[in-house]
Coordinates of C-alpha atoms in Angstrom, one line a residue:
M223 CA 123.4 77.8 85.2
S224 CA 120.8 80.9 85.1
H225 CA 117.8 80.4 87.5
P226 CA 114.2 81.6 85.8
L227 CA 114.1 83.9 88.7
H228 CA 117.0 86.0 87.6
G229 CA 114.7 87.8 84.9
K230 CA 111.8 89.1 87.9
I231 CA 113.7 92.1 89.3
Q232 CA 114.9 93.0 85.7
H233 CA 111.2 92.6 84.5
K234 CA 110.3 94.6 87.4
F235 CA 112.3 97.7 86.9
L236 CA 112.0 97.4 83.1
L237 CA 107.8 97.6 83.5
G238 CA 108.2 100.2 86.0
L239 CA 110.6 101.9 83.9
A240 CA 108.4 101.8 81.0
C241 CA 105.5 103.0 83.0
I242 CA 107.5 106.0 84.1
F243 CA 108.1 107.1 79.9
L244 CA 104.4 106.2 79.3
L245 CA 103.6 108.6 81.8
L246 CA 105.9 111.3 81.1
G247 CA 104.9 110.8 77.5
G248 CA 101.5 111.1 78.5
V249 CA 102.1 114.2 80.9
F250 CA 104.2 115.8 78.2
L251 CA 101.8 115.4 74.9
F252 CA 98.6 116.6 77.3
S253 CA 100.7 119.7 78.2
L254 CA 101.6 120.5 75.1
N255 CA 98.2 119.8 73.6
L256 CA 96.7 122.4 76.4
H257 CA 99.3 124.6 75.5
L258 CA 98.6 124.8 71.9
R259 CA 95.1 124.4 72.4
E260 CA 95.6 128.1 74.7
M261 CA 97.5 129.6 71.7
L262 CA 95.5 128.7 69.3
H263 CA 92.5 130.0 71.8
I264 CA 94.5 133.3 72.1
E265 CA 94.8 133.6 68.5
A266 CA 91.3 133.2 67.4
E267 CA 90.1 135.2 70.2
A268 CA 92.5 138.2 69.0
K269 CA 91.5 137.7 65.2
A270 CA 87.9 138.0 66.5
E271 CA 88.6 140.9 68.5
L272 CA 90.5 142.4 65.5
V273 CA 87.3 141.8 63.1
F274 CA 85.1 143.3 65.8
S275 CA 87.6 146.2 65.7
H276 CA 87.1 146.7 62.4
V277 CA 83.5 146.2 62.2
S278 CA 83.1 149.2 65.2
S279 CA 85.3 151.3 63.3
L280 CA 83.4 151.0 60.2
Q281 CA 79.8 151.8 61.6
Q282 CA 81.4 154.7 63.8
Y283 CA 83.1 155.9 60.8
V284 CA 79.4 155.8 58.9
R285 CA 77.6 157.2 61.8
D286 CA 80.1 160.4 62.6
T287 CA 81.8 160.9 59.3
L288 CA 80.0 159.3 56.2
R289 CA 75.9 160.0 57.5
P290 CA 76.4 163.7 58.0
S291 CA 78.5 164.7 55.0
V292 CA 75.8 162.8 52.6
R293 CA 73.1 164.3 54.5
G294 CA 74.7 167.5 53.5
H295 CA 74.5 166.7 49.8
I296 CA 70.9 165.5 49.5
P297 CA 67.3 166.4 50.5
D298 CA 66.2 165.6 54.1
E299 CA 63.5 163.4 53.2
D300 CA 66.0 161.5 51.0
F301 CA 68.0 158.4 52.5
L302 CA 70.9 156.9 50.9
L303 CA 70.9 153.6 51.7
E304 CA 74.6 152.3 50.5
A305 CA 76.6 155.3 52.5
M306 CA 73.9 156.0 55.6
S307 CA 72.8 152.6 57.1
T308 CA 75.9 151.0 59.4
S309 CA 74.0 147.6 59.1
F310 CA 74.0 147.8 55.7
V311 CA 77.5 149.3 54.9
T312 CA 78.8 146.6 57.4
R313 CA 77.4 143.4 55.9
K314 CA 78.6 144.6 52.6
V315 CA 81.8 145.0 53.4
F316 CA 82.4 142.0 55.8
V317 CA 80.1 139.6 54.3
E318 CA 79.7 139.9 50.5
L319 CA 83.4 141.0 50.0
N320 CA 84.2 137.9 52.0
G321 CA 82.4 135.2 50.1
Q322 CA 84.8 132.8 50.7
R323 CA 84.2 132.5 54.5
D324 CA 87.7 131.1 54.7
Q325 CA 89.3 133.7 57.2
Y326 CA 86.3 134.4 59.3
L327 CA 82.3 134.4 59.5
Y328 CA 80.8 137.7 60.2
R329 CA 76.6 138.3 60.6
R330 CA 74.6 141.1 61.8
V331 CA 71.2 139.7 63.0
S332 CA 68.3 139.9 64.6
V333 CA 65.2 137.7 65.2
T334 CA 62.8 139.9 63.2
P335 CA 65.0 141.7 61.1
R336 CA 63.6 144.4 58.2
N337 CA 66.1 142.5 55.5
P338 CA 65.7 139.1 55.4
A339 CA 69.4 138.2 55.1
S340 CA 70.0 139.2 58.6
Q341 CA 67.3 136.4 59.7
A342 CA 69.1 134.7 62.5
N343 CA 69.4 130.9 62.4
D344 CA 69.2 128.6 65.4
L345 CA 72.6 129.4 67.1
E346 CA 72.3 133.1 66.6
R347 CA 68.5 132.8 67.9
E348 CA 69.9 131.0 71.0
L349 CA 72.5 133.6 71.6
I350 CA 70.6 136.8 71.3
T351 CA 68.5 134.9 73.7
G352 CA 70.8 134.4 76.0
F353 CA 71.7 138.7 75.7
R354 CA 67.9 139.2 76.2
N355 CA 67.6 137.1 79.5
D356 CA 70.9 138.7 80.9
G357 CA 70.9 142.8 80.1
D358 CA 74.4 143.1 82.0
L359 CA 75.5 140.5 79.7
R360 CA 78.0 142.2 76.8
T361 CA 80.1 139.2 75.4
L362 CA 79.3 135.8 74.5
R363 CA 82.4 133.8 73.3
G364 CA 83.4 129.8 73.4
Y365 CA 83.3 126.9 70.5
R366 CA 80.7 126.1 68.2
V367 CA 80.4 123.9 65.0
I368 CA 78.9 125.7 62.3
D369 CA 78.0 124.1 59.3
G370 CA 80.2 120.8 60.1
V371 CA 83.2 123.1 61.0
E372 CA 84.3 124.2 64.3
H373 CA 84.5 127.7 64.6
Y374 CA 85.5 130.4 68.2
I375 CA 82.3 132.8 68.3
L376 CA 82.4 136.0 69.9
A377 CA 78.9 137.7 69.7
R378 CA 78.3 141.2 71.1
P379 CA 74.4 142.6 71.8
V380 CA 73.5 145.6 69.7
Y381 CA 71.0 148.1 71.0
F382 CA 68.9 150.9 69.3
E383 CA 69.9 154.3 70.1
A384 CA 68.2 157.7 69.6
D385 CA 69.2 158.2 66.0
C386 CA 68.2 154.5 64.9
M387 CA 64.5 155.5 65.5
Y388 CA 64.6 157.5 62.0
C389 CA 64.4 154.4 60.4
H390 CA 63.0 151.7 63.2
G391 CA 60.5 154.1 64.8
D392 CA 57.4 155.1 63.1
P393 CA 57.1 153.6 59.7
S394 CA 55.6 157.2 58.7
D395 CA 58.8 159.2 59.6
A396 CA 60.4 156.6 57.5
P397 CA 62.5 157.4 54.6
R398 CA 60.7 156.5 51.4
V399 CA 63.5 153.9 50.1
L400 CA 63.2 151.8 52.8
L401 CA 59.3 151.3 52.5
D402 CA 60.0 150.8 48.6
R403 CA 62.4 148.2 49.5
Y404 CA 61.3 146.4 52.5
G405 CA 57.7 147.3 53.6
A406 CA 56.3 148.9 56.4
V407 CA 56.1 145.8 58.8
R408 CA 59.1 144.5 59.3
G409 CA 61.9 146.4 61.6
F410 CA 59.4 149.0 62.7
G411 CA 58.2 149.6 66.1
H412 CA 61.3 150.0 68.4
K413 CA 62.7 152.7 70.6
A414 CA 65.8 153.4 71.7
G415 CA 67.7 150.9 74.1
D416 CA 65.7 147.7 72.7
L417 CA 67.5 144.8 71.5
A418 CA 68.3 144.9 68.0
G419 CA 69.9 141.8 67.6
M420 CA 74.1 141.4 67.6
D421 CA 76.9 141.0 65.8
F422 CA 78.3 137.7 65.4
V423 CA 82.1 136.7 64.3
G424 CA 83.3 133.2 63.8
M425 CA 86.7 132.2 63.3
P426 CA 87.6 128.8 61.8
V427 CA 89.7 126.6 64.1
D428 CA 89.5 123.1 62.0
R429 CA 92.8 123.6 60.3
S430 CA 94.8 125.3 63.0
V431 CA 93.3 122.1 65.3
Q432 CA 94.2 119.8 62.6
Q433 CA 97.7 121.4 63.0
V434 CA 97.8 121.3 66.7
R435 CA 96.8 117.3 66.3
E436 CA 99.7 116.5 63.3
A437 CA 102.4 118.7 65.5
I438 CA 101.2 116.4 68.8
T439 CA 101.9 113.5 66.8
L440 CA 105.1 114.7 65.7
F441 CA 106.5 115.6 69.1
G442 CA 105.0 112.1 70.4
S443 CA 106.4 109.9 67.7
S444 CA 110.0 111.7 68.7
F445 CA 109.8 111.4 72.2
Y446 CA 108.8 107.9 72.3
A447 CA 111.2 107.2 69.8
A448 CA 113.9 108.8 72.1
A449 CA 112.8 107.1 75.1
A450 CA 113.0 103.7 72.8
G451 CA 116.6 104.6 72.6
V452 CA 117.0 105.5 76.4
F453 CA 114.8 102.4 77.4
L454 CA 117.7 100.1 75.8
L455 CA 120.6 101.8 76.7
I456 CA 119.2 101.1 80.4
I457 CA 118.6 97.6 79.4
I458 CA 122.0 97.1 78.6
F459 CA 123.6 99.0 81.8
F460 CA 121.2 97.4 84.1
N461 CA 121.9 94.0 82.9
R462 CA 125.7 94.8 83.1
L463 CA 125.9 96.3 86.7
V464 CA 122.5 94.6 88.4
V465 CA 121.4 91.7 87.1
A466 CA 125.1 89.7 86.3
N467 CA 126.4 90.6 90.1
L468 CA 122.8 89.5 91.4
R469 CA 123.3 86.3 89.5
R470 CA 127.1 85.9 90.3
L471 CA 126.0 86.4 94.2
T472 CA 123.2 84.0 93.9
G473 CA 125.7 81.8 92.7
I474 CA 127.9 82.1 95.2
F475 CA 125.2 81.2 97.7
R476 CA 124.3 77.8 95.4
Q477 CA 128.0 76.9 95.0
N478 CA 128.7 77.2 99.0
F479 CA 125.6 76.1 100.5
Q480 CA 125.0 72.2 99.1
S481 CA 124.5 70.1 102.6
P482 CA 120.8 69.2 103.1
G483 CA 121.2 71.8 106.2
D484 CA 121.3 74.6 103.9
R485 CA 118.3 74.1 102.2
S486 CA 116.4 76.2 104.3
I487 CA 118.7 79.0 103.0
L488 CA 119.0 77.8 99.2
N489 CA 114.8 77.7 99.2
R490 CA 114.4 81.2 99.8
L491 CA 116.6 81.9 97.0
D492 CA 113.7 80.5 94.7
E493 CA 111.0 83.0 96.7
G494 CA 110.4 86.7 94.7
D495 CA 112.8 88.5 92.6
E496 CA 116.3 88.4 92.8
I497 CA 116.6 91.4 95.6
N498 CA 113.6 89.6 97.8
S499 CA 115.3 86.0 97.7
L500 CA 118.4 86.9 98.7
M501 CA 117.4 89.5 101.2
E502 CA 115.5 86.2 102.7
A503 CA 118.5 84.0 102.2
F504 CA 120.5 86.6 103.9
G505 CA 118.3 86.3 107.0
A506 CA 118.1 82.4 106.8
F507 CA 121.9 83.0 106.7
A508 CA 122.2 85.1 109.5
A509 CA 119.6 82.7 111.7
H510 CA 122.0 79.9 110.5
L511 CA 125.2 81.4 111.9
R512 CA 123.3 82.5 114.9
E513 CA 122.1 78.9 115.8
A514 CA 125.6 77.8 114.8
R515 CA 127.1 80.5 117.2
V516 CA 125.0 79.4 120.3
K517 CA 125.6 75.5 119.5
L518 CA 129.8 77.0 119.5
E519 CA 129.3 78.5 122.6
D520 CA 127.3 76.1 124.8
Y521 CA 129.7 73.1 123.2
A522 CA 132.6 75.5 124.4
A523 CA 130.7 75.6 127.8
N524 CA 130.3 72.2 128.2
L525 CA 133.3 71.2 126.6
E526 CA 134.7 69.9 129.5
D527 CA 131.4 67.9 130.4
K528 CA 131.5 66.3 127.1
V529 CA 135.4 65.5 127.0
R530 CA 134.4 63.6 130.5
E531 CA 131.6 62.4 129.1
R532 CA 133.6 61.2 126.1
T533 CA 136.3 59.4 128.2
E534 CA 133.7 57.6 129.8
D535 CA 132.1 56.3 126.9
L536 CA 135.6 55.4 126.0
S537 CA 136.6 53.3 129.1
L538 CA 133.4 52.0 128.9
E539 CA 133.7 50.6 125.3
A540 CA 137.2 49.5 125.9
A541 CA 136.4 47.5 128.9
E542 CA 133.7 46.1 126.7
H543 CA 136.1 45.2 124.4
R544 CA 138.5 44.0 127.2
T545 CA 135.7 42.2 128.6
D546 CA 135.4 40.5 124.8
V547 CA 139.1 39.8 124.9
E548 CA 139.0 37.9 128.4
L549 CA 135.5 36.0 127.1
F550 CA 137.6 34.9 124.0
V551 CA 140.5 34.0 126.0
D552 CA 138.5 31.8 128.4
L553 CA 136.7 30.0 125.9
L554 CA 140.3 29.1 124.4
G555 CA 141.0 28.0 128.2
D556 CA 138.0 26.1 128.0
L557 CA 138.9 24.3 124.8
N558 CA 142.2 23.2 126.4
S559 CA 140.3 21.9 129.6
S560 CA 137.8 20.1 127.8
Q561 CA 137.2 16.4 126.5
S562 CA 133.6 16.9 124.7
H563 CA 131.1 19.1 123.4
A564 CA 129.6 18.8 126.9
E565 CA 132.4 20.1 128.9
L566 CA 133.2 22.5 126.7
L567 CA 129.7 24.1 126.2
K568 CA 128.9 23.6 130.3
G569 CA 131.6 26.3 130.4
A570 CA 131.4 28.4 127.7
L571 CA 127.7 28.8 127.9
P572 CA 127.7 30.4 131.7
R573 CA 130.5 32.9 130.4
I574 CA 128.5 34.2 127.6
A575 CA 125.5 34.8 129.4
A576 CA 127.5 36.8 132.3
R577 CA 129.1 38.8 129.5
F578 CA 126.0 39.9 128.2
G579 CA 124.0 40.1 131.3
A580 CA 121.4 37.3 129.8
S581 CA 119.6 35.2 132.2
R582 CA 119.5 32.1 130.3
A583 CA 122.0 30.5 127.4
T584 CA 121.1 27.7 124.7
Y585 CA 123.0 26.0 122.2
L586 CA 121.4 23.8 119.3
C587 CA 123.8 21.7 117.5
A588 CA 123.1 21.3 113.9
P589 CA 125.7 18.4 113.0
M590 CA 124.9 16.6 115.8
G591 CA 121.1 15.8 115.2
R592 CA 119.8 18.8 116.6
E593 CA 121.6 18.0 120.2
Q594 CA 120.5 20.6 122.2
Y595 CA 122.7 22.0 125.4
A596 CA 121.5 24.8 127.8
W597 CA 122.4 26.3 131.0
P598 CA 120.8 26.6 133.7
T599 CA 119.4 23.2 132.5
P600 CA 115.6 23.7 131.9
P601 CA 113.0 21.4 133.7
D602 CA 111.4 20.6 130.4
A603 CA 111.8 20.8 126.9
D604 CA 109.3 23.3 126.3
D605 CA 110.2 26.2 128.5
A606 CA 111.3 29.3 126.9
T607 CA 114.4 28.2 125.9
R608 CA 112.8 26.3 123.1
M609 CA 114.8 27.0 119.5
P610 CA 112.6 28.3 116.7
E611 CA 111.0 26.5 113.9
D612 CA 113.1 28.2 111.7
W613 CA 116.5 27.7 113.2
L614 CA 118.1 26.1 110.2
S615 CA 117.6 29.5 107.9
V616 CA 119.4 31.8 110.7
V617 CA 122.5 29.2 110.7
N618 CA 122.9 29.3 107.1
A619 CA 122.3 32.7 107.0
R620 CA 124.7 33.7 109.0
Q621 CA 123.3 36.9 110.4
V622 CA 122.4 37.5 113.8
R623 CA 118.8 37.7 114.9
V624 CA 117.1 40.1 117.7
E625 CA 113.7 39.4 119.0
P626 CA 111.8 40.9 122.1
G627 CA 113.9 39.4 125.1
R628 CA 116.2 36.9 123.0
V629 CA 118.9 36.9 120.2
L630 CA 120.0 34.5 118.0
V631 CA 123.5 34.2 117.3
P632 CA 124.7 31.3 114.3
V633 CA 128.0 29.4 115.5
S634 CA 130.0 28.7 112.5
T635 CA 133.8 28.4 110.8
S636 CA 134.5 29.8 107.6
D637 CA 133.6 26.9 105.4
F638 CA 130.8 24.9 108.1
S639 CA 127.9 25.9 109.8
R640 CA 128.0 24.2 113.3
G641 CA 124.9 25.4 115.1
L642 CA 122.7 27.6 116.9
M643 CA 123.3 29.8 120.2
A644 CA 120.5 31.8 121.5
L645 CA 121.0 34.6 124.7
Y646 CA 117.5 34.8 126.9
W647 CA 116.7 38.1 129.3
E648 CA 114.2 37.6 132.1
N649 CA 112.5 41.1 131.3
G650 CA 111.1 40.3 127.5
G651 CA 114.0 43.1 126.3
T652 CA 117.4 43.0 124.9
P653 CA 120.1 45.0 125.8
D654 CA 122.3 47.5 123.2
L655 CA 124.2 44.8 121.6
T656 CA 126.9 44.8 118.7
P657 CA 126.3 42.2 115.9
E658 CA 129.6 42.2 115.0
V659 CA 130.8 41.1 118.5
L660 CA 128.3 38.2 118.5
L661 CA 129.0 37.1 115.0
A662 CA 132.8 36.9 116.1
L663 CA 132.0 35.2 119.3
G664 CA 129.7 32.5 117.3
Q665 CA 132.8 32.0 114.9
Q666 CA 135.1 31.7 117.9
L667 CA 133.0 29.2 119.7
G668 CA 132.5 27.2 116.0
I669 CA 136.6 27.3 116.2
A670 CA 136.6 25.9 119.6
I671 CA 134.1 23.3 118.8
E672 CA 135.9 22.2 115.4
N673 CA 139.1 22.4 117.2
L674 CA 137.7 20.3 119.8
D675 CA 136.5 17.6 117.2
A676 CA 139.8 17.9 115.7
I677 CA 141.3 16.9 118.7
D678 CA 139.1 14.2 119.4
A679 CA 139.6 12.4 116.1
L680 CA 143.1 12.3 116.7
L681 CA 143.0 10.4 120.2
R682 CA 140.3 8.0 118.4
Q683 CA 143.2 7.2 115.9
N684 CA 146.2 7.2 118.7
R685 CA 143.5 4.6 120.5
L686 CA 143.1 2.5 117.3
L687 CA 146.9 2.5 116.7
E688 CA 147.7 1.1 120.2
L689 CA 145.2 -1.4 119.9
I690 CA 146.1 -2.6 116.4
F691 CA 149.8 -3.0 117.6
E692 CA 148.5 -4.6 120.9
G693 CA 146.5 -7.6 119.0
I694 CA 149.8 -8.4 117.1
S695 CA 151.2 -11.9 118.0
D696 CA 154.4 -11.4 116.2
P697 CA 157.2 -9.4 117.4
V698 CA 157.3 -5.9 115.7
L699 CA 160.4 -3.7 115.7
L700 CA 160.9 -0.1 115.0
V701 CA 164.6 0.5 113.5
E702 CA 166.6 3.1 111.8
E703 CA 168.2 3.6 108.5
G704 CA 171.5 1.8 109.2
G705 CA 169.1 -1.1 111.0
T706 CA 170.0 -0.3 114.7
V707 CA 166.5 -1.3 116.9
V708 CA 164.9 1.6 118.5

């Protein structure tokens, strides 16, 4: 029968294995998430750098190629905004032509721009403040949420150069087309080296983040599905290779240790899981073997003394049995030499008292009207030899009663109770007596008394016949079958 504790080691092993699989899965998915996030970061940063590279290339082309070429074809006081302003051209190319803003977000902004479309929002104003507070800062990058969509942002400061003063310095020197279009208030009064604003690129990463989550979910599901299959295989092999053998081993213990003295070993099988319980059981078994070995060594060392003691005990028992036999023979001898109960008991009571070391012995005859005999003769009837009040129940029970300083023995034959015999000891204690021997002694004494009664009845009948024959006045002859006078 399988014990409830047989599943403990299995449960512990499977729980630990499940924790390992969960931990490995968590580490794997966490590492995968970090890797994919890093790849996403590298890709978003590369795209942002690519947009900035295009912006810088376009601005440099306007400054170095397009603006000088246009200047050679128009009067000096004229200014063609669509071809000579780097801000206007880059905003036109990277903002208006990217109306969907699904690939990237580009803005060239300032805190006090000339064009209201270039006004910085709260996030951009925060970044510009960072550039203004730290003059050595050349790049700001990170993740921000813009219009509810997570973006990877890359921002670089823009400073006024000497060539910019033509349009951003003194309004009186500015081209007429700028004043007519934007007015003479905003975007003027700067000098070379001032912070003009910043170029800002934002790469939307929400789709990529969603793809990362889907990939992690797919890999996680695949991993845990495979782990579940491996887990089931391990359960099968563990049951066959470990749990089954542990059950067989505990079964061997339970089959071979059934005695009450082995309960300490079996109790250890119910403590803890199977491994711990078997270790405890083996420890108890080793202690049991060590104790048995010590006993065997002690027994071997003291075998001679024990044999001698046992021989002496057997000799003493044999002597006691021989004494009992001699007592029974003496009782038969007293029966042969006795003519009455008094004579029989006068010789039997001292012998019985001497056999058991009693100081006194009494006999109460049940059918003779409570006639009592005692050895030695007591001075009165109220001394210590007086029989108990319930003597009749002791006689009828036919069982030896042992009391402090006294033993009551029923005297009976197989079908008749004769009386009660009592043995007394002076010190109030009783020796180590065998009830069977006392009962046998009571039966022997009852048989002797019964035989004595039978002999006495036969003698009385014989005497009666003699008196009858002596009283007959007529001659009486005893003849044979043939008529011859005997």
